[in-house]
Coordinates of C-alpha atoms in Angstrom, one line a residue:
Chain E
M1 CA 0.0 0.0 0.0
R2 CA 2.9 2.3 0.8
K3 CA 4.3 1.7 -2.7
E4 CA 1.0 2.6 -4.3
I5 CA 0.8 5.8 -2.3
V6 CA 4.3 6.9 -3.3
E7 CA 3.7 6.2 -7.0
A8 CA 0.4 8.1 -6.9
A9 CA 2.0 10.9 -5.1
L10 CA 4.9 11.2 -7.6
E11 CA 2.3 11.3 -10.4
Q12 CA 0.1 13.9 -8.7
F13 CA 2.9 16.1 -7.4
H14 CA 4.5 16.1 -10.9
A15 CA 1.2 16.8 -12.8
R16 CA -0.4 19.3 -10.3
G17 CA 2.2 20.6 -7.9
F18 CA 2.7 20.3 -4.2
N19 CA -0.2 22.5 -3.0
A20 CA -2.7 21.5 -5.6
A21 CA -2.3 17.8 -5.0
G22 CA -4.2 17.0 -1.9
V23 CA -3.8 13.9 0.3
K24 CA -7.2 12.7 -0.8
D25 CA -6.3 13.1 -4.5
I26 CA -3.2 10.9 -3.8
T27 CA -5.0 8.2 -1.9
D28 CA -7.9 8.2 -4.5
R29 CA -5.3 7.8 -7.2
A30 CA -3.6 5.0 -5.3
G31 CA -6.9 3.3 -4.7
V32 CA -6.5 3.2 -0.9
P33 CA -8.7 4.8 1.9
K34 CA -7.7 8.3 2.9
G35 CA -7.6 7.2 6.5
S36 CA -4.7 4.7 5.7
F37 CA -2.4 7.6 4.6
Y38 CA -1.2 8.5 8.1
N39 CA -0.4 4.8 8.9
H40 CA 2.4 5.2 6.3
F41 CA 3.4 8.9 6.3
E42 CA 3.5 11.5 9.0
S43 CA 2.5 14.3 6.6
K44 CA 2.2 15.3 2.9
E45 CA 5.6 16.9 3.3
A46 CA 7.1 13.6 4.4
L47 CA 5.6 11.9 1.4
A48 CA 7.0 14.6 -0.9
I49 CA 10.5 13.7 0.3
V50 CA 10.0 10.1 -0.5
A51 CA 8.5 11.0 -3.9
L52 CA 11.5 13.1 -4.6
E53 CA 13.8 10.2 -3.8
E54 CA 11.7 8.0 -6.1
Y55 CA 11.9 10.6 -8.8
G56 CA 15.7 10.7 -8.5
L57 CA 15.8 7.0 -9.2
T58 CA 14.1 7.6 -12.6
R59 CA 16.6 10.2 -13.8
R60 CA 19.0 7.6 -15.2
L61 CA 22.1 9.3 -13.7
Q62 CA 23.9 6.0 -14.1
D63 CA 23.7 6.5 -17.9
L64 CA 26.0 9.5 -17.5
A65 CA 28.8 7.1 -16.4
D66 CA 28.2 4.3 -19.0
P67 CA 31.7 3.4 -20.2
G68 CA 30.2 1.9 -23.4
V69 CA 29.2 5.3 -24.8
E70 CA 31.3 8.3 -25.7
P71 CA 31.0 10.8 -22.8
L72 CA 29.7 13.7 -24.9
T73 CA 27.2 11.4 -26.5
R74 CA 26.1 10.3 -23.0
I75 CA 25.5 13.9 -22.0
R76 CA 23.5 14.7 -25.1
R77 CA 21.4 11.5 -24.7
H78 CA 20.8 12.3 -21.1
F79 CA 19.0 15.5 -21.9
E80 CA 17.3 14.0 -25.0
F81 CA 15.8 11.4 -22.6
F82 CA 14.4 14.2 -20.5
R83 CA 13.2 16.1 -23.5
D84 CA 11.4 13.1 -24.9
E85 CA 9.8 12.4 -21.6
I86 CA 8.4 16.0 -21.5
L87 CA 7.3 15.8 -25.1
G88 CA 5.4 12.6 -24.1
Y89 CA 3.5 14.7 -21.6
G90 CA 2.5 17.3 -24.2
I91 CA 5.3 19.7 -22.9
T92 CA 3.8 19.8 -19.4
R93 CA 5.0 18.8 -15.9
G94 CA 8.6 19.7 -16.3
C95 CA 11.1 18.5 -13.6
L96 CA 9.9 17.7 -10.1
L97 CA 13.1 19.1 -8.6
G98 CA 12.6 22.4 -10.4
N99 CA 8.9 22.5 -9.6
F100 CA 9.4 21.9 -5.9
G101 CA 12.3 24.3 -5.9
A102 CA 10.0 27.0 -7.3
E103 CA 6.9 26.2 -5.3
I104 CA 7.8 24.8 -1.9
A105 CA 11.6 24.9 -1.1
D106 CA 11.3 28.4 0.4
H107 CA 8.7 27.1 2.8
N108 CA 9.8 23.7 4.0
E109 CA 13.4 23.0 5.0
A110 CA 13.2 19.2 4.7
I111 CA 11.8 19.5 1.1
R112 CA 14.4 22.1 0.3
G113 CA 17.1 19.7 1.5
A114 CA 15.7 16.9 -0.6
V115 CA 15.6 19.1 -3.7
R116 CA 19.1 20.3 -3.0
A117 CA 20.4 16.7 -2.7
G118 CA 18.7 15.8 -6.0
F119 CA 20.4 18.7 -7.8
E120 CA 23.7 17.9 -6.2
A121 CA 23.7 14.3 -7.2
W122 CA 22.7 15.3 -10.7
G123 CA 25.4 18.0 -10.9
T124 CA 28.1 15.6 -9.7
A125 CA 27.2 13.0 -12.2
L126 CA 27.1 15.5 -15.0
A127 CA 30.4 17.1 -14.0
S128 CA 32.1 13.6 -14.1
A129 CA 30.8 13.1 -17.6
I130 CA 32.0 16.6 -18.7
R131 CA 35.5 15.8 -17.2
E132 CA 35.6 12.5 -19.1
A133 CA 34.6 14.3 -22.3
Q134 CA 37.4 16.8 -21.8
Q135 CA 39.9 14.0 -21.4
A136 CA 38.6 12.5 -24.6
G137 CA 39.1 15.9 -26.3
A138 CA 35.4 16.3 -27.1
V139 CA 34.8 19.3 -24.8
R140 CA 37.0 22.4 -24.5
A141 CA 39.7 21.9 -21.8
D142 CA 39.4 25.3 -20.2
L143 CA 36.0 24.8 -18.7
D144 CA 35.6 24.0 -15.1
P145 CA 33.6 20.8 -15.1
E146 CA 31.7 21.4 -11.8
A147 CA 30.7 25.0 -12.7
T148 CA 29.8 24.0 -16.3
A149 CA 27.6 21.1 -15.0
R150 CA 25.7 23.4 -12.7
F151 CA 25.3 26.0 -15.4
I152 CA 24.0 23.4 -17.9
L153 CA 21.5 22.1 -15.2
S154 CA 20.3 25.7 -14.7
A155 CA 19.9 26.2 -18.5
W156 CA 18.0 22.9 -18.7
E157 CA 15.7 23.8 -15.8
G158 CA 15.0 27.2 -17.3
A159 CA 14.5 25.7 -20.8
L160 CA 11.7 23.5 -19.2
L161 CA 10.0 26.6 -17.9
L162 CA 10.2 28.4 -21.3
A163 CA 9.1 25.3 -23.2
R164 CA 6.1 24.8 -20.9
T165 CA 5.0 28.4 -21.1
D166 CA 5.4 28.3 -24.9
R167 CA 4.0 24.8 -25.1
S168 CA 6.7 24.3 -27.8
A169 CA 9.9 22.5 -28.1
G170 CA 11.7 25.7 -29.2
A171 CA 13.5 26.2 -25.9
F172 CA 14.8 22.6 -26.0
D173 CA 16.2 23.2 -29.5
T174 CA 17.9 26.3 -28.3
F175 CA 19.3 24.4 -25.3
F176 CA 20.8 21.7 -27.5
A177 CA 22.1 24.2 -30.1
V178 CA 23.8 26.5 -27.6
T179 CA 25.0 23.8 -25.1
F180 CA 26.5 21.4 -27.7
G181 CA 27.2 23.9 -30.5
T182 CA 28.7 26.8 -28.5
L183 CA 29.3 26.3 -24.8
L184 CA 31.0 22.9 -24.6
V185 CA 33.0 23.0 -27.9
Chain L
M1 CA -8.6 49.9 -3.7
R2 CA -7.8 48.0 -6.9
K3 CA -4.2 49.2 -6.7
E4 CA -3.8 48.0 -3.1
I5 CA -5.2 44.6 -4.1
V6 CA -2.8 44.3 -7.0
E7 CA 0.2 45.3 -4.9
A8 CA -0.8 42.8 -2.2
A9 CA -1.3 40.1 -4.7
L10 CA 2.1 40.6 -6.3
E11 CA 3.7 40.4 -2.9
Q12 CA 1.7 37.3 -1.8
F13 CA 2.0 35.4 -5.1
H14 CA 5.8 36.1 -5.2
A15 CA 6.4 35.1 -1.6
R16 CA 4.0 32.1 -1.4
G17 CA 3.0 31.0 -4.8
F18 CA -0.3 31.0 -6.7
N19 CA -2.1 28.2 -4.8
A20 CA -0.8 29.0 -1.3
A21 CA -1.8 32.7 -1.5
G22 CA -5.6 32.8 -1.0
V23 CA -7.9 35.6 -1.8
K24 CA -8.4 36.3 1.9
D25 CA -4.6 36.5 2.4
I26 CA -4.4 39.1 -0.4
T27 CA -7.3 41.2 0.8
D28 CA -6.0 41.1 4.4
R29 CA -2.6 42.2 3.2
A30 CA -4.3 45.0 1.1
G31 CA -6.4 46.1 4.1
V32 CA -9.6 45.7 2.2
P33 CA -12.7 43.6 3.0
K34 CA -12.7 40.2 1.3
G35 CA -16.1 40.9 -0.1
S36 CA -14.8 43.8 -2.1
F37 CA -12.4 41.6 -4.1
Y38 CA -15.0 40.5 -6.7
N39 CA -16.0 44.1 -7.4
H40 CA -12.5 44.5 -8.9
F41 CA -11.5 41.1 -10.2
E42 CA -13.5 38.2 -11.7
S43 CA -11.2 35.6 -10.1
K44 CA -7.8 35.0 -8.5
E45 CA -6.6 33.9 -12.0
A46 CA -7.6 37.3 -13.4
L47 CA -5.8 39.0 -10.6
A48 CA -2.7 36.9 -11.3
I49 CA -2.6 38.2 -14.8
V50 CA -2.7 41.8 -13.7
A51 CA 0.0 41.0 -11.1
L52 CA 2.2 39.5 -13.8
E53 CA 1.9 42.7 -15.9
E54 CA 2.7 44.8 -12.8
Y55 CA 5.7 42.5 -12.1
G56 CA 6.9 43.0 -15.7
L57 CA 7.0 46.8 -15.2
T58 CA 9.4 46.3 -12.3
R59 CA 11.9 44.3 -14.4
R60 CA 13.7 47.4 -15.8
L61 CA 13.8 46.1 -19.4
Q62 CA 14.3 49.7 -20.5
D63 CA 17.8 49.6 -18.9
L64 CA 18.8 47.0 -21.5
A65 CA 18.4 49.7 -24.2
D66 CA 20.1 52.6 -22.3
P67 CA 22.4 54.2 -24.9
G68 CA 24.4 55.8 -22.1
V69 CA 25.9 52.5 -21.0
E70 CA 28.0 50.0 -23.0
P71 CA 25.7 47.1 -24.1
L72 CA 27.6 44.3 -22.4
T73 CA 27.7 46.3 -19.2
R74 CA 23.9 46.8 -19.4
I75 CA 23.4 43.1 -19.7
R76 CA 25.6 42.3 -16.7
R77 CA 24.0 45.0 -14.6
H78 CA 20.5 43.8 -15.6
F79 CA 21.2 40.4 -14.0
E80 CA 23.1 42.0 -11.1
F81 CA 19.9 43.9 -10.3
F82 CA 17.9 40.7 -10.2
R83 CA 20.6 39.0 -8.1
D84 CA 20.7 41.8 -5.6
E85 CA 16.9 41.8 -5.4
I86 CA 16.9 38.1 -4.5
L87 CA 19.8 38.5 -2.1
G88 CA 17.6 41.2 -0.4
Y89 CA 14.9 38.5 0.1
G90 CA 17.4 36.1 1.7
I91 CA 17.6 34.1 -1.6
T92 CA 13.9 33.3 -1.6
R93 CA 11.0 34.2 -4.0
G94 CA 12.9 33.9 -7.3
C95 CA 11.2 35.2 -10.4
L96 CA 7.4 35.4 -10.6
L97 CA 7.4 34.4 -14.3
G98 CA 9.4 31.2 -13.5
N99 CA 7.3 30.4 -10.4
F100 CA 4.0 30.7 -12.3
G101 CA 5.6 28.9 -15.2
A102 CA 6.4 26.0 -12.9
E103 CA 3.3 26.0 -10.7
I104 CA 0.3 27.1 -12.8
A105 CA 1.0 27.6 -16.5
D106 CA 0.2 23.9 -17.2
H107 CA -3.3 24.5 -15.7
N108 CA -4.5 27.9 -16.8
E109 CA -4.2 29.1 -20.4
A110 CA -4.6 32.8 -19.6
I111 CA -1.9 32.7 -17.0
R112 CA 0.3 30.7 -19.3
G113 CA -0.2 33.4 -22.0
A114 CA 0.8 36.1 -19.6
V115 CA 3.9 34.3 -18.5
R116 CA 4.8 33.6 -22.1
A117 CA 4.3 37.3 -23.0
G118 CA 6.6 38.3 -20.1
F119 CA 9.4 35.9 -21.2
E120 CA 9.0 37.1 -24.8
A121 CA 9.3 40.8 -24.0
W122 CA 12.3 40.0 -21.8
G123 CA 14.0 37.8 -24.5
T124 CA 13.4 40.4 -27.2
A125 CA 15.0 43.2 -25.0
L126 CA 17.9 41.0 -24.1
A127 CA 18.5 39.9 -27.8
S128 CA 18.7 43.6 -28.8
A129 CA 21.3 44.3 -26.2
I130 CA 23.3 41.2 -27.3
R131 CA 23.1 42.4 -30.9
E132 CA 24.4 45.8 -29.9
A133 CA 27.2 44.2 -27.9
Q134 CA 28.2 42.2 -31.0
Q135 CA 28.2 45.4 -33.1
A136 CA 30.5 46.9 -30.4
G137 CA 32.8 43.9 -30.6
A138 CA 32.2 43.0 -27.0
V139 CA 30.3 39.7 -27.7
R140 CA 31.4 37.0 -30.2
A141 CA 29.9 37.7 -33.6
D142 CA 29.0 34.1 -34.4
L143 CA 26.2 33.8 -31.8
D144 CA 22.6 34.1 -32.8
P145 CA 21.3 36.9 -30.6
E146 CA 17.7 35.6 -30.2
A147 CA 18.8 32.1 -29.3
T148 CA 21.5 33.3 -27.0
A149 CA 19.1 35.6 -25.3
R150 CA 16.6 32.8 -24.6
F151 CA 19.4 30.5 -23.5
I152 CA 20.7 33.1 -21.0
L153 CA 17.1 33.6 -19.7
S154 CA 16.8 29.9 -19.2
A155 CA 20.2 29.7 -17.4
W156 CA 19.1 32.6 -15.2
E157 CA 15.8 31.0 -14.3
G158 CA 17.5 27.8 -13.5
A159 CA 20.2 29.5 -11.5
L160 CA 17.4 31.0 -9.4
L161 CA 16.0 27.6 -8.6
L162 CA 19.5 26.2 -7.7
A163 CA 20.3 29.3 -5.6
R164 CA 17.0 29.0 -3.7
T165 CA 17.4 25.3 -3.0
D166 CA 21.0 25.9 -1.9
R167 CA 20.0 29.2 -0.1
S168 CA 23.4 30.3 -1.4
A169 CA 24.6 32.7 -4.1
G170 CA 26.8 30.0 -5.6
A171 CA 24.5 29.4 -8.6
F172 CA 24.6 33.2 -9.3
D173 CA 28.4 33.2 -9.3
T174 CA 28.4 30.3 -11.7
F175 CA 25.8 32.1 -13.9
F176 CA 28.0 35.2 -14.2
A177 CA 31.2 33.4 -14.6
V178 CA 30.0 31.1 -17.4
T179 CA 27.8 33.6 -19.2
F180 CA 30.2 36.5 -19.2
G181 CA 33.5 34.5 -19.1
T182 CA 32.7 31.7 -21.5
L183 CA 29.5 31.9 -23.4
L184 CA 29.4 35.5 -24.7
V185 CA 33.2 36.1 -25.3

């Protein structure tokens, strides 16, 4: 039952946001009685943290370290995977880390910590891939891999916002063109 | 009374988000009776659109076209103004366009249109300044000004999310270092 609640919460938080997704929406979606919620979670905030951890597991960070693929290709495919996921949602939903960062991180320290941990893990994995791509001569050697990784994450999160408000893939095209055509090379 | 409601709404939406800021929170903050709200606005959504327009007027886009300042300096100062504003809020609140883009644009077409218009006006003003900076030889000539402007806006919006979740200015430092030290030059 706990697993059903977490999966429903992830879907509802991603589709509707933290405040708009009520506990009853989540238990209805999970097909469990609302009364059972507090047997499993102390609060909606506590569930949000578990949902963020679950979301992190779906981000395929391990693909950024796949030795069977050229590092710059890994980086590009990583963002193509995210882009294709969003296109599958009709350019809605965006990234749960960014959404919670915008909506709720200012107001809840535990959620802020979980979002921060998610961005840190992502930035670290991306920085390692950038470093490998530099060693392979595919990315300019004068870039700081850590700073560049965090800048690219920022640009991706912002591109999601622009794409959602345009309901168009234009911001993704710009992200790929500038990141891979100008910034890294 | 309408002006007081708009100002209170802008403050409450920026500080708390669209869903968390109720009509009563806004009218209380404005010092007007809740019942008077619907004399002035059809809905909270309608008020959000007016608040977004008001927010746009505070973004100082005209400074990006100031002929008395070197264009690249204008661009840097433009983002320094935003950074300093956020630092003044203890690295909370972020950008109302980005916040509404994350929280509510998927769910309300009129608000999505207003956020989109805000980003478009901003991107157009920034692209003009980039073009001028290229003509002055301060920005590399091979960049497409429109795409670069939108990429930089994305990177700024994402930097706001990372800075807020870190509650640290590190993401701003990275934004300035990469944008002005690598991307544009």
